GROMACS .gro file of C-alpha atoms in nm:
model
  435
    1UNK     CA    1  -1.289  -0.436  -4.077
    2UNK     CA    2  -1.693  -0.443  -4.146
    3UNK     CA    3  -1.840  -0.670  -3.923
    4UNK     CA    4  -2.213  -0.543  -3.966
    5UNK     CA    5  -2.309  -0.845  -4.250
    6UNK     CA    6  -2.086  -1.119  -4.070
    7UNK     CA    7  -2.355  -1.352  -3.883
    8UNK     CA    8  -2.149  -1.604  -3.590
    9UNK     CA    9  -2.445  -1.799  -3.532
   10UNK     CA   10  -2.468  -2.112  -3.761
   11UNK     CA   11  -2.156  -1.925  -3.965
   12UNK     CA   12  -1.932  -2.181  -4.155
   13UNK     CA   13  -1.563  -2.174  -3.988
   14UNK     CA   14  -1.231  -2.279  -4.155
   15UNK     CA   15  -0.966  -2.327  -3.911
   16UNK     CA   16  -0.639  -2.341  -4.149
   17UNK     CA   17  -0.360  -2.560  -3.912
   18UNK     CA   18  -0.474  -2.833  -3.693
   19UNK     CA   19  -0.250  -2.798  -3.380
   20UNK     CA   20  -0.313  -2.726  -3.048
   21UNK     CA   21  -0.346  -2.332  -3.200
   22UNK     CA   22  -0.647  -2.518  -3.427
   23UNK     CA   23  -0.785  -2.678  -3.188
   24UNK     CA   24  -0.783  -2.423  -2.952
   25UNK     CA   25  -0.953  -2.209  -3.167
   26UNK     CA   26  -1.189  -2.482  -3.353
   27UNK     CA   27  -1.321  -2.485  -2.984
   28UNK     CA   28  -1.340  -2.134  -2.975
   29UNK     CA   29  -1.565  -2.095  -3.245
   30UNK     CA   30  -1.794  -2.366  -3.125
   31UNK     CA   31  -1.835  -2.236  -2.774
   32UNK     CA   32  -1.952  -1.899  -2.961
   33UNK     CA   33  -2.240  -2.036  -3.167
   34UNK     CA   34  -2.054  -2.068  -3.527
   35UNK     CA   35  -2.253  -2.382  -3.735
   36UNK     CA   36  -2.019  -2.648  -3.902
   37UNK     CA   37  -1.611  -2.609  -3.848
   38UNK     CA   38  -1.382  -2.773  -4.094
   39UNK     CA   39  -1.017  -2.819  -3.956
   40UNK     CA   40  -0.783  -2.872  -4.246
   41UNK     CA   41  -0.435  -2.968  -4.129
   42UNK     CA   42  -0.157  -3.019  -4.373
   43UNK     CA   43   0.019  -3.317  -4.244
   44UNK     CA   44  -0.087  -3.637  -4.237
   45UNK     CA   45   0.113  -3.804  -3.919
   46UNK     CA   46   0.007  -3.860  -3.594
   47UNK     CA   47  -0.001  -3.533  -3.406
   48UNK     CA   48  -0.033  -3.716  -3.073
   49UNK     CA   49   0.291  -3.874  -3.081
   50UNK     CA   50   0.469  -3.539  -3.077
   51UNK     CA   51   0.698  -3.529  -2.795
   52UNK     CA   52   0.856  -3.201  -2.745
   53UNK     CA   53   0.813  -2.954  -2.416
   54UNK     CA   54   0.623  -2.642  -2.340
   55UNK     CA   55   0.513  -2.465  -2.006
   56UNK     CA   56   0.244  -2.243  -1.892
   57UNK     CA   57   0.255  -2.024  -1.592
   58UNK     CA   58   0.036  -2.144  -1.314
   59UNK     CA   59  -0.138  -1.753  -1.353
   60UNK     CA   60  -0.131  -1.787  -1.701
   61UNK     CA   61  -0.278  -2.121  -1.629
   62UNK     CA   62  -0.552  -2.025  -1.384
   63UNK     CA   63  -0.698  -1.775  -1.646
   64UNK     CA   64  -0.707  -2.052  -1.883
   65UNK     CA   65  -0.874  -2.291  -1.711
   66UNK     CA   66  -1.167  -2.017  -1.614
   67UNK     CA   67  -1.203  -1.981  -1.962
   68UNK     CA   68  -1.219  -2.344  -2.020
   69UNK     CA   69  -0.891  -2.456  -2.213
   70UNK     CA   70  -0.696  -2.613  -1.994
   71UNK     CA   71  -0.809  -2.842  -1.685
   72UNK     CA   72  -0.683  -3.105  -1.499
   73UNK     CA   73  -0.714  -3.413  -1.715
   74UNK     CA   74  -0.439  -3.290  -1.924
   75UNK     CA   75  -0.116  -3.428  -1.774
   76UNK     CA   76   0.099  -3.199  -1.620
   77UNK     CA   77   0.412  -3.180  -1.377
   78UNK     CA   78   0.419  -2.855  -1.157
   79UNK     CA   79   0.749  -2.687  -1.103
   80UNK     CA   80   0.836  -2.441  -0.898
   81UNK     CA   81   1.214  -2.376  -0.911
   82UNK     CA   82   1.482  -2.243  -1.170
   83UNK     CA   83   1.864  -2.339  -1.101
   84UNK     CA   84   2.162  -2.222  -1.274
   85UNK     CA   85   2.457  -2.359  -1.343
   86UNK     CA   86   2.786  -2.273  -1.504
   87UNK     CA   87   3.049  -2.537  -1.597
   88UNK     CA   88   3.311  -2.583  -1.363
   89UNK     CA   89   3.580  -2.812  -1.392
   90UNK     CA   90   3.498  -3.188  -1.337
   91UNK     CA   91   3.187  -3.094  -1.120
   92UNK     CA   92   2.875  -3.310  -1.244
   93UNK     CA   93   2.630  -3.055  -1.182
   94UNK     CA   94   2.867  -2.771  -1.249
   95UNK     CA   95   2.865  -2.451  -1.010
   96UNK     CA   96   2.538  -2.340  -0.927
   97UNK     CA   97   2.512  -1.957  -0.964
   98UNK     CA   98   2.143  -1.916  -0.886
   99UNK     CA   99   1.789  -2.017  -0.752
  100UNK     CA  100   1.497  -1.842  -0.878
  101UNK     CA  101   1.110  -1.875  -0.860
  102UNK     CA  102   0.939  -2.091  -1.140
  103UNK     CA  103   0.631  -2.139  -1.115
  104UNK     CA  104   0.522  -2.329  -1.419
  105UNK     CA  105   0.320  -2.660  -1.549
  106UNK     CA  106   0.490  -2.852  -1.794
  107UNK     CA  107   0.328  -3.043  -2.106
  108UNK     CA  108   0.397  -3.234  -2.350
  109UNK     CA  109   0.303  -3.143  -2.717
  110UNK     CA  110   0.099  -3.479  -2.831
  111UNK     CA  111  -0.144  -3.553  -2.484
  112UNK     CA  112  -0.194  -3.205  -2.473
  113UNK     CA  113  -0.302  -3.156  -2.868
  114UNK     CA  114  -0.504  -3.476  -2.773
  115UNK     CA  115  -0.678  -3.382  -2.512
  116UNK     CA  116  -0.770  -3.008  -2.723
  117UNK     CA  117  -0.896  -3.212  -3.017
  118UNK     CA  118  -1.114  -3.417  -2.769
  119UNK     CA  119  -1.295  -3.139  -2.638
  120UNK     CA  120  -1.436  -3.071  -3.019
  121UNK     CA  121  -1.763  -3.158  -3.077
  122UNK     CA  122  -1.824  -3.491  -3.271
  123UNK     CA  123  -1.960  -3.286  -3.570
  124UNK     CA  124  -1.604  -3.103  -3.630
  125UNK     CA  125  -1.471  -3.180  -3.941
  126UNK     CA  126  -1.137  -3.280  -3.927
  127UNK     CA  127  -0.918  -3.309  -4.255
  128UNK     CA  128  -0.560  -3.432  -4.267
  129UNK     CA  129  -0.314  -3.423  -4.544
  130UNK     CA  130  -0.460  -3.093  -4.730
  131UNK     CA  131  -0.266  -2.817  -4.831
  132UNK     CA  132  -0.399  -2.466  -4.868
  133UNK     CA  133  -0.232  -2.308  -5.142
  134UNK     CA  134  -0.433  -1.985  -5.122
  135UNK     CA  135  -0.650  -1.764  -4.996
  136UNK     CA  136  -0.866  -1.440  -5.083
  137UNK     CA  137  -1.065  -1.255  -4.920
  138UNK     CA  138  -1.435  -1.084  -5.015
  139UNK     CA  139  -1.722  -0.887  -4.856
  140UNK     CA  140  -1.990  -1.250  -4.876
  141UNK     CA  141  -1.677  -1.458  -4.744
  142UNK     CA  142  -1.312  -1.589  -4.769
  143UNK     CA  143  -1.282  -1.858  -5.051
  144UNK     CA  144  -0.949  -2.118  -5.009
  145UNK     CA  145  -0.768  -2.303  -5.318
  146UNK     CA  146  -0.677  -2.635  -5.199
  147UNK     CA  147  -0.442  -2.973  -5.261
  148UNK     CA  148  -0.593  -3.221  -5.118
  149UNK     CA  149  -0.646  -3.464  -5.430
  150UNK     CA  150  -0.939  -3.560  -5.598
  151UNK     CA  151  -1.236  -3.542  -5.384
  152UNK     CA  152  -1.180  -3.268  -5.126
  153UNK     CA  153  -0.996  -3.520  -4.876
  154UNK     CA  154  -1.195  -3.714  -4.591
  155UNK     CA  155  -1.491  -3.541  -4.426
  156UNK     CA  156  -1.726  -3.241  -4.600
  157UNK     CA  157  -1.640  -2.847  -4.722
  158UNK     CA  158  -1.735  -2.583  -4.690
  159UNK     CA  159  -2.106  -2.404  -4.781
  160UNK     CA  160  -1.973  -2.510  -5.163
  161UNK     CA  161  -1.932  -2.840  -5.235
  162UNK     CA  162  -1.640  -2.725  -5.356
  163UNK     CA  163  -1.543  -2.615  -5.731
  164UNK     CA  164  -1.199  -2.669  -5.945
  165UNK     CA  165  -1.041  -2.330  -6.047
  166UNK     CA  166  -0.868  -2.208  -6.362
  167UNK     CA  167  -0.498  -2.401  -6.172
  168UNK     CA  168  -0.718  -2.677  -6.157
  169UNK     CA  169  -0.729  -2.644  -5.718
  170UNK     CA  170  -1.055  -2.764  -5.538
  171UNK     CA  171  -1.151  -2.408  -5.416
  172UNK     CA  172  -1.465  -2.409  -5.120
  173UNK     CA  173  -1.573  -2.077  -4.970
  174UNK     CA  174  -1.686  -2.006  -4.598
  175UNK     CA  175  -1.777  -1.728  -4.378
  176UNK     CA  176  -1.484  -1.690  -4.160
  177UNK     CA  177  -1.131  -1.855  -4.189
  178UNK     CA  178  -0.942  -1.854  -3.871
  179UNK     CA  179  -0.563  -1.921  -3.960
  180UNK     CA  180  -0.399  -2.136  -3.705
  181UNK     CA  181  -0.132  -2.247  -3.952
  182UNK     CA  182   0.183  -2.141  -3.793
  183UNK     CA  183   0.524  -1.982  -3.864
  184UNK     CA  184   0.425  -2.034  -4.239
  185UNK     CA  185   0.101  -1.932  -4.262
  186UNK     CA  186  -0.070  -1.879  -4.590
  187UNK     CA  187  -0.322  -1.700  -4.424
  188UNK     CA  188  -0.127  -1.445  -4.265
  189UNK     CA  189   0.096  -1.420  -4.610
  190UNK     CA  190  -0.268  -1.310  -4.740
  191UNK     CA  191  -0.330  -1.074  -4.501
  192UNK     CA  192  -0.058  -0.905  -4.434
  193UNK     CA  193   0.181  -1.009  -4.767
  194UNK     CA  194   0.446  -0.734  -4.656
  195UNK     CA  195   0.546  -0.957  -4.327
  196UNK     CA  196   0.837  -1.109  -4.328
  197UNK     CA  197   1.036  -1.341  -4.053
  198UNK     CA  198   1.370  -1.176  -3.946
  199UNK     CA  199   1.595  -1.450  -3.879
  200UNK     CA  200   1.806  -1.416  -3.522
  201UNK     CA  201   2.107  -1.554  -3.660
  202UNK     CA  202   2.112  -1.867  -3.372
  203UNK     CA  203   1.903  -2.234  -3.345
  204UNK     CA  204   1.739  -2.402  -3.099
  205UNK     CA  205   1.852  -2.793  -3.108
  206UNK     CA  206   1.533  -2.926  -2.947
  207UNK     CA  207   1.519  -3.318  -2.808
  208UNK     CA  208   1.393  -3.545  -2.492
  209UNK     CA  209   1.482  -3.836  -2.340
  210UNK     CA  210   1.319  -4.094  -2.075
  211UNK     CA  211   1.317  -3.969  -1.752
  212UNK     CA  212   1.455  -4.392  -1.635
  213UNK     CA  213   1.773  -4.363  -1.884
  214UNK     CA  214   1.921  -4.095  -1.651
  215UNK     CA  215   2.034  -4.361  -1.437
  216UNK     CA  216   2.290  -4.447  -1.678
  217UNK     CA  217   2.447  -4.103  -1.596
  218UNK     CA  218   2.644  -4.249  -1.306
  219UNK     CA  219   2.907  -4.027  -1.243
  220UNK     CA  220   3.178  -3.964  -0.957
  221UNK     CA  221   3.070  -3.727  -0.716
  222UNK     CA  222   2.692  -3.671  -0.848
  223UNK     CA  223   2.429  -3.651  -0.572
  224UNK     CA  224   2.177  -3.893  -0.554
  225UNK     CA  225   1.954  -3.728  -0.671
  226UNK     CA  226   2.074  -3.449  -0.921
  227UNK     CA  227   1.764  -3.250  -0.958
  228UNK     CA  228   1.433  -3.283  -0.842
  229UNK     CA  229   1.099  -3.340  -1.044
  230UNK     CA  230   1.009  -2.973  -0.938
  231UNK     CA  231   1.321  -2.790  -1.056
  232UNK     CA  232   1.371  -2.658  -1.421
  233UNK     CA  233   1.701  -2.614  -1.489
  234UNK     CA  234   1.974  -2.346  -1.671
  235UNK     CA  235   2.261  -2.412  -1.804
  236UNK     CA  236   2.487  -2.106  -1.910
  237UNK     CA  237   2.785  -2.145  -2.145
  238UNK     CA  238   2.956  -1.860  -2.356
  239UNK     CA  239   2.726  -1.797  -2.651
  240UNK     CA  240   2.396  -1.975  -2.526
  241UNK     CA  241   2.239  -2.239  -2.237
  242UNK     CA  242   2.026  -2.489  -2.244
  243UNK     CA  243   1.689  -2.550  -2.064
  244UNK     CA  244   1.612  -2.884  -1.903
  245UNK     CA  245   1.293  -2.976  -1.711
  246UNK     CA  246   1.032  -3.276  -1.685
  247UNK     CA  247   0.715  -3.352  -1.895
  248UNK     CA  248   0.445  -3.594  -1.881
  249UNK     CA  249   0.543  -3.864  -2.142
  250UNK     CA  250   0.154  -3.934  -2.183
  251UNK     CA  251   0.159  -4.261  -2.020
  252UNK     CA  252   0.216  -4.205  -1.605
  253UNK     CA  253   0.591  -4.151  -1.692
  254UNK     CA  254   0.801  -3.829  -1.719
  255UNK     CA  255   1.087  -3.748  -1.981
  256UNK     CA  256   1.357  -3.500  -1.943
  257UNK     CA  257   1.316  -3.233  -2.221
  258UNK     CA  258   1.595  -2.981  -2.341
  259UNK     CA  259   1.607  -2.703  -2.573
  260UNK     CA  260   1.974  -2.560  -2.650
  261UNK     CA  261   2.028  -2.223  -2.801
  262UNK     CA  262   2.358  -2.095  -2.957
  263UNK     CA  263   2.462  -2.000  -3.323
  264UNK     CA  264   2.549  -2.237  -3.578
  265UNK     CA  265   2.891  -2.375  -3.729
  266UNK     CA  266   3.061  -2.167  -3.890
  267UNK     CA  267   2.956  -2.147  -4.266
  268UNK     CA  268   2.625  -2.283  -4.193
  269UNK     CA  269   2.410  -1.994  -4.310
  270UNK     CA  270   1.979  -2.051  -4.214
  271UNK     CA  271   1.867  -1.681  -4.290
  272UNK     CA  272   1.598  -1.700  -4.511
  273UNK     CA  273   1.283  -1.488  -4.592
  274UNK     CA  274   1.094  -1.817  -4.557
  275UNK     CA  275   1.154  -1.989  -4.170
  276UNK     CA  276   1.185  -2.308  -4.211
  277UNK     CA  277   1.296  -2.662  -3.915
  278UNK     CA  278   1.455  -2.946  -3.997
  279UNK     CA  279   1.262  -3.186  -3.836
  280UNK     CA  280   1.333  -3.532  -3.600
  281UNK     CA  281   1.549  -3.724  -3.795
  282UNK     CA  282   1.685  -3.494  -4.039
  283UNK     CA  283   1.969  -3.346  -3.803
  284UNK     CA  284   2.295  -3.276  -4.038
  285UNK     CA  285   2.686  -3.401  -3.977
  286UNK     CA  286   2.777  -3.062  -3.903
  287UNK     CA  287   2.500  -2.984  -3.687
  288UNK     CA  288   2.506  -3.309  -3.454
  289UNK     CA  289   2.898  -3.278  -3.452
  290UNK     CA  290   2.859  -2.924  -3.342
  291UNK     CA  291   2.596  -3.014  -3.080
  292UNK     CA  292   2.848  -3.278  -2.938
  293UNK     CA  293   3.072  -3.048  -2.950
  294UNK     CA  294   2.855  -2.782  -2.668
  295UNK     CA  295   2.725  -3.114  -2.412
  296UNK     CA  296   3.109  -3.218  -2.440
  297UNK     CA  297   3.337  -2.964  -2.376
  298UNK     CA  298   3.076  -2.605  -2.265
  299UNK     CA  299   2.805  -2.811  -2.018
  300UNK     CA  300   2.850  -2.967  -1.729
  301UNK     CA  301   2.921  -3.368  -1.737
  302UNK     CA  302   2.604  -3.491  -1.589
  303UNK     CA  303   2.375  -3.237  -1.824
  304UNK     CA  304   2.548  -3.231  -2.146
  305UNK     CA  305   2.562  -3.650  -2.107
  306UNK     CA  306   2.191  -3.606  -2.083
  307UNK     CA  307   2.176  -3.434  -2.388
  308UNK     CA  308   2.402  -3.704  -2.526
  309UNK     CA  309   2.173  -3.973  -2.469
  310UNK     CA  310   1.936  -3.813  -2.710
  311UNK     CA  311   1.921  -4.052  -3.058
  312UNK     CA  312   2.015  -3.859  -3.320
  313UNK     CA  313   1.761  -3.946  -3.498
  314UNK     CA  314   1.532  -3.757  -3.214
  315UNK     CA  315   1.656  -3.421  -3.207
  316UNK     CA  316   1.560  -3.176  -3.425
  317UNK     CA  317   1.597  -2.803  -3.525
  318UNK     CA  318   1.461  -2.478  -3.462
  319UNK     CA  319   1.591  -2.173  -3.598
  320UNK     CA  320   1.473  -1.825  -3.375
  321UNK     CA  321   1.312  -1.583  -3.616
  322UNK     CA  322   1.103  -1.295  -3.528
  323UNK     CA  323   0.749  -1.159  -3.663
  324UNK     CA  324   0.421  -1.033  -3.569
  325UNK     CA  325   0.108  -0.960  -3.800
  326UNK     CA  326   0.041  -0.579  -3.690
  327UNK     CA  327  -0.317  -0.670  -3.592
  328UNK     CA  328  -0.523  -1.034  -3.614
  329UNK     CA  329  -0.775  -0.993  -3.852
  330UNK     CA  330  -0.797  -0.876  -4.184
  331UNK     CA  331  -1.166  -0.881  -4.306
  332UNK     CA  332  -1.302  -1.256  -4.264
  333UNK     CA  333  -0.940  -1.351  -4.221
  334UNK     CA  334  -0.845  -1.430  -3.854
  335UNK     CA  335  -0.491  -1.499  -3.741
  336UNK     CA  336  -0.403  -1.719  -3.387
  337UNK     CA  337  -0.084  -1.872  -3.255
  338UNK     CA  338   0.179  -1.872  -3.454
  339UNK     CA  339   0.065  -1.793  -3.774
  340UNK     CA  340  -0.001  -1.397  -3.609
  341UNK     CA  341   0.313  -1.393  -3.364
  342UNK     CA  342   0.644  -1.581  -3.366
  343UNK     CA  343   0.878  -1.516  -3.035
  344UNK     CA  344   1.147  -1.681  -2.956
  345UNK     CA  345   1.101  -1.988  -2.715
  346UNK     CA  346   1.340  -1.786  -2.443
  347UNK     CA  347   0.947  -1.611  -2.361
  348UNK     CA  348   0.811  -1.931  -2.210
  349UNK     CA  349   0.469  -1.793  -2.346
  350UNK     CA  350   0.398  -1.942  -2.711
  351UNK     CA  351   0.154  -2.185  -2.598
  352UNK     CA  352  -0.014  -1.973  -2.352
  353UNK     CA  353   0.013  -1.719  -2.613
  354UNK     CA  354  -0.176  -1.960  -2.848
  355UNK     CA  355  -0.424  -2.028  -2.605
  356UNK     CA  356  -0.491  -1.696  -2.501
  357UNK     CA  357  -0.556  -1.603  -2.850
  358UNK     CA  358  -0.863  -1.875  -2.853
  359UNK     CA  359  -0.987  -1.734  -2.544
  360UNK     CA  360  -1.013  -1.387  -2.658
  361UNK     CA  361  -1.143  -1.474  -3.022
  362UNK     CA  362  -1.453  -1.685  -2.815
  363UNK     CA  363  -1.506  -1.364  -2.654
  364UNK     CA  364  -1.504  -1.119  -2.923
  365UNK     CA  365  -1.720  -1.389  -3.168
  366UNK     CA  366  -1.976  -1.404  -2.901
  367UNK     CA  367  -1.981  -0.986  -2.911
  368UNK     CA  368  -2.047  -0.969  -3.231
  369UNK     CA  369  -2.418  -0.977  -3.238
  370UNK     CA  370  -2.411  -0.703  -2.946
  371UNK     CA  371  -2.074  -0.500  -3.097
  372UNK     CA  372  -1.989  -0.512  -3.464
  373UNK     CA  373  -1.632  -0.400  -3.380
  374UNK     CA  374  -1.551  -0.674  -3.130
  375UNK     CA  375  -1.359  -0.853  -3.351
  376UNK     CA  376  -1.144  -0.564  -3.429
  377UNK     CA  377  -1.086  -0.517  -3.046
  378UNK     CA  378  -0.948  -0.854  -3.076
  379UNK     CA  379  -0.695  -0.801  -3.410
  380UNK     CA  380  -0.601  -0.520  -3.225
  381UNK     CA  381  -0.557  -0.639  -2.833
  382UNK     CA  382  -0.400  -0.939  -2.942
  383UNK     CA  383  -0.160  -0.800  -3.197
  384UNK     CA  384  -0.026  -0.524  -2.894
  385UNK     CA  385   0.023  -0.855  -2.733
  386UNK     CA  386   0.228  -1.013  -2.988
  387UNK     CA  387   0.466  -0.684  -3.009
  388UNK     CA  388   0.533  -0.733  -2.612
  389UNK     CA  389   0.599  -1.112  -2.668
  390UNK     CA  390   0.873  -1.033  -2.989
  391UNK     CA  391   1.052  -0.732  -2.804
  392UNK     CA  392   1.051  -0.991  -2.465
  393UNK     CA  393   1.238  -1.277  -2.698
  394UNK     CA  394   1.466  -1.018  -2.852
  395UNK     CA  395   1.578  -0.913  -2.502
  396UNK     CA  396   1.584  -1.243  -2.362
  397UNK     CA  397   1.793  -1.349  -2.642
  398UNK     CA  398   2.056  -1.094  -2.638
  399UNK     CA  399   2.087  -1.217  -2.240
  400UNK     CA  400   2.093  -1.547  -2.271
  401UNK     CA  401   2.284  -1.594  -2.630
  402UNK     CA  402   2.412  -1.271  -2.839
  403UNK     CA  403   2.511  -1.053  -2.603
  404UNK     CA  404   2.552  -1.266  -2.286
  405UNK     CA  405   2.703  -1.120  -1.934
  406UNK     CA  406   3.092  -1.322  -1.813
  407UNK     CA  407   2.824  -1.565  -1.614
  408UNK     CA  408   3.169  -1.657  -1.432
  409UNK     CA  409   3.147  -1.291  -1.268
  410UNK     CA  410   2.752  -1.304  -1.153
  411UNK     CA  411   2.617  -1.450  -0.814
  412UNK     CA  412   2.239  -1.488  -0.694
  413UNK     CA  413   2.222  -1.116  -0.718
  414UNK     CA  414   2.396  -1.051  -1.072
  415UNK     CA  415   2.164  -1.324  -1.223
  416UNK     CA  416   1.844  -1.207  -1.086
  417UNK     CA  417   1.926  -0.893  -1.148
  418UNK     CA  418   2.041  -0.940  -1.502
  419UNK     CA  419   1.727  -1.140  -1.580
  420UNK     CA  420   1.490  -0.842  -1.401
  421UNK     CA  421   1.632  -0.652  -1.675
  422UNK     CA  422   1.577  -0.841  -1.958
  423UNK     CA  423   1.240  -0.951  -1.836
  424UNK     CA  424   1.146  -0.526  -1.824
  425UNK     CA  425   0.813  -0.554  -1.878
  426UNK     CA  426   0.711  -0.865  -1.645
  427UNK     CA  427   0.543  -1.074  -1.934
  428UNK     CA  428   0.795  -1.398  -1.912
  429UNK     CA  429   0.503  -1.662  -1.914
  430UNK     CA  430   0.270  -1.472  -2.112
  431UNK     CA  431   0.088  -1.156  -2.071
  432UNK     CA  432  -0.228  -1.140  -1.862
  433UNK     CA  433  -0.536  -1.275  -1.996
  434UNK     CA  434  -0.712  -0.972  -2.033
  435UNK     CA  435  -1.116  -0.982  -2.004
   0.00000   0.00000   0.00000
């Protein structure tokens, strides 16, 4: 990548995806002196009211907050312990087989996106409901064809005020375009066009409920209090578990979210070279009956009823596939978050992952003037990063779902053990934030 003619200071940005990877990295580029940063984002609903989990390792955390992307303000609940359980007859809680160290912060999705796009300076411009159908990349900048009607959507372009080509597409050029877009990123497909997602063959059924309906889990023989605000819990059943810990509901109140792994009815065939979610709302016959079918008769009673109080209507679908760009940048074309690295959820790193990326492209942008090659340092730190992160989700996977131990046989020592293992290289949280 030639960096020598690529100027940060007053540079026009495009940040392609405005989630907390966007945002993230919006903020990255206006700590390190870029001019005017467009955000186009391609839905048009309110991000904030997204309700689903994630967790960040208090050292992954620490090194984030020195670098100034996560703080305080943003609502968290600290944990500290992981318990396992196995079903076991009639028990509520089921047998517990172990008690590890967790030491995590959990978030919610929408305050913490919120919170991100706060910290953006009042002159970002931020543009919902546009579609970028294409990019290309060239040695005076990186031009994108978009669908976003008419007149370019709400609020500016980029250094053109933006032309119609031969398909008829608003196209608007800029000096850098950072590709925050996700698991389907058109950016990385124009980058690197030969990678494609490897599907794991299982799902994640994803879903929360509020933390004050688990009082209507009244059961014979459950404690008084089942589990505290501190633990995060898992739940091991042939063929997959199920993780269950508290987040910040974003108004003083916490909700119990759970994601549950395993493989999918029989017939029901989601390998495709183009990932794809069904989202909230959209949850099939087979696919709720099947879920019944796991909190009924493979969980314990008191966590698969908490599953069970889950609307249907607010669970949703994510099926584990595997890929990694084989470096982040690809002339003016910069990848972050998921559109570089996809691994599976088991890693408890993706959004520390996605932050860590922003962190490391404000460093390398602000190098630039002093090292032409910083921001290859970055494509390539950062994709050796993603690499550990995929081969850490394969292995976890293969533990906790496709190849999983007779959990009946394993005590403290066989599950620590087994998960030591798996865990190989010590990144389970995210890698360290390197300088």
């Amino acid at each position: 990548m030639n960096t020598d003619h690529i100027r940060i200071a007053g540079a026009e940005v495009a940040v392609v995806g405005g989630s907390i990877a966007g945002c993230a990295t919006a903020l990255a580029a206006h700590r390190a002196g870029a001019g005017r940063i467009t955000v186009l984002e391609r839905t048009t609903g309110r991000l904030e009211d997204r309700g689903v989990g994630l967790a960040v390792h208090n050292a992954r955390y620490a090194e984030l907050a020195a670098a100034g992307y996560l703080d305080t303000a943003m609502p968290w609940v600290q944990l500290t312990t992981r318990r396992w359980y196995l079903r076991d007859g009639t028990a509520p809680l089921g047998r517990r087989l172990a008690v590890l160290p967790f030491p995590f912060r959990s978030y919610c999705w929408g305050p913490l996106w919120r919170e991100l796009r706060r910290r953006l300076p009042e002159d970002t411009v931020f543009r919902s409901g546009v579609r970028v159908a294409g990019v290309s990349d060239a040695a005076d900048g990186a031009t994108l064809r978009l669908d976003d009607g008419e007149d370019g959507g709400s609020g500016g372009s980029g250094t053109s005020d933006g032309v119609r080509g031969p398909d008829g597409r608003r196209t608007e050029r800029f000096d850098l375009v950072i590709g925050a877009d996700g698991y389907r990123s058109t950016v990385r497909a124009a980058a690197f066009p030969e990678v494609r997602p490897d599907y794991a063959g299982y799902l994640a059924w994803r879903g929360a409920v509020p933390a004050e309906r688990l009082a209507e889990l009244d059961l014979p023989g459950l404690p008084a209090t089942p589990w505290a605000v501190e633990d995060c819990i898992y739940v091991v059943f042939p063929g997959g578990h199920v993780i269950i810990y508290r987040i910040p509901d974003g108004h003083g109140g916490h909700r119990a979210n759970w994601v549950l792994y395993t493989a999918p009815p029989a017939g029901l065939d989601l390998a495709s070279a183009s990932p794809t979610s069904l989202p909230p709302g959209s949850l099939t016959d087979a696919l709720h009956r099947h879920l019944t079918h796991v909190a009924s008769e493979l969980l314990p009673p008191y966590w698969g009823g908490l599953i069970r109080l889950t609307p249907r209507e607010d669970c949703f679908i994510q099926p584990m596939y595997d890929f990694t760009a084989p470096r982040y940048t690809a002339g003016r074309l910069l990848l972050a978050g998921d559109a570089a690295t996809v691994a599976r959820p088991h890693t408890g790193g993706g959004a520390v992952k996605a932050l860590q990326d922003a962190a490391a492209l404000e460093a390398a942008l602000r190098a630039v003037p002093e090292r032409p090659d910083a921001l290859d340092a970055y494509g390539t730190e950062r994709g050796r990063t993603g690499r550990v992160m995929v081969e850490l989700g394969r292995r976890l996977g293969r533990l906790l779902v496709q190849d999983a131990p007779d959990w009946r046989t394993l005590d403290q020592a066989g599950v620590a053990a087994a998960w030591a293992t798996a865990d190989g290289s010590g990144a389970f949280g995210g890698r360290e934030l390197k300088s």
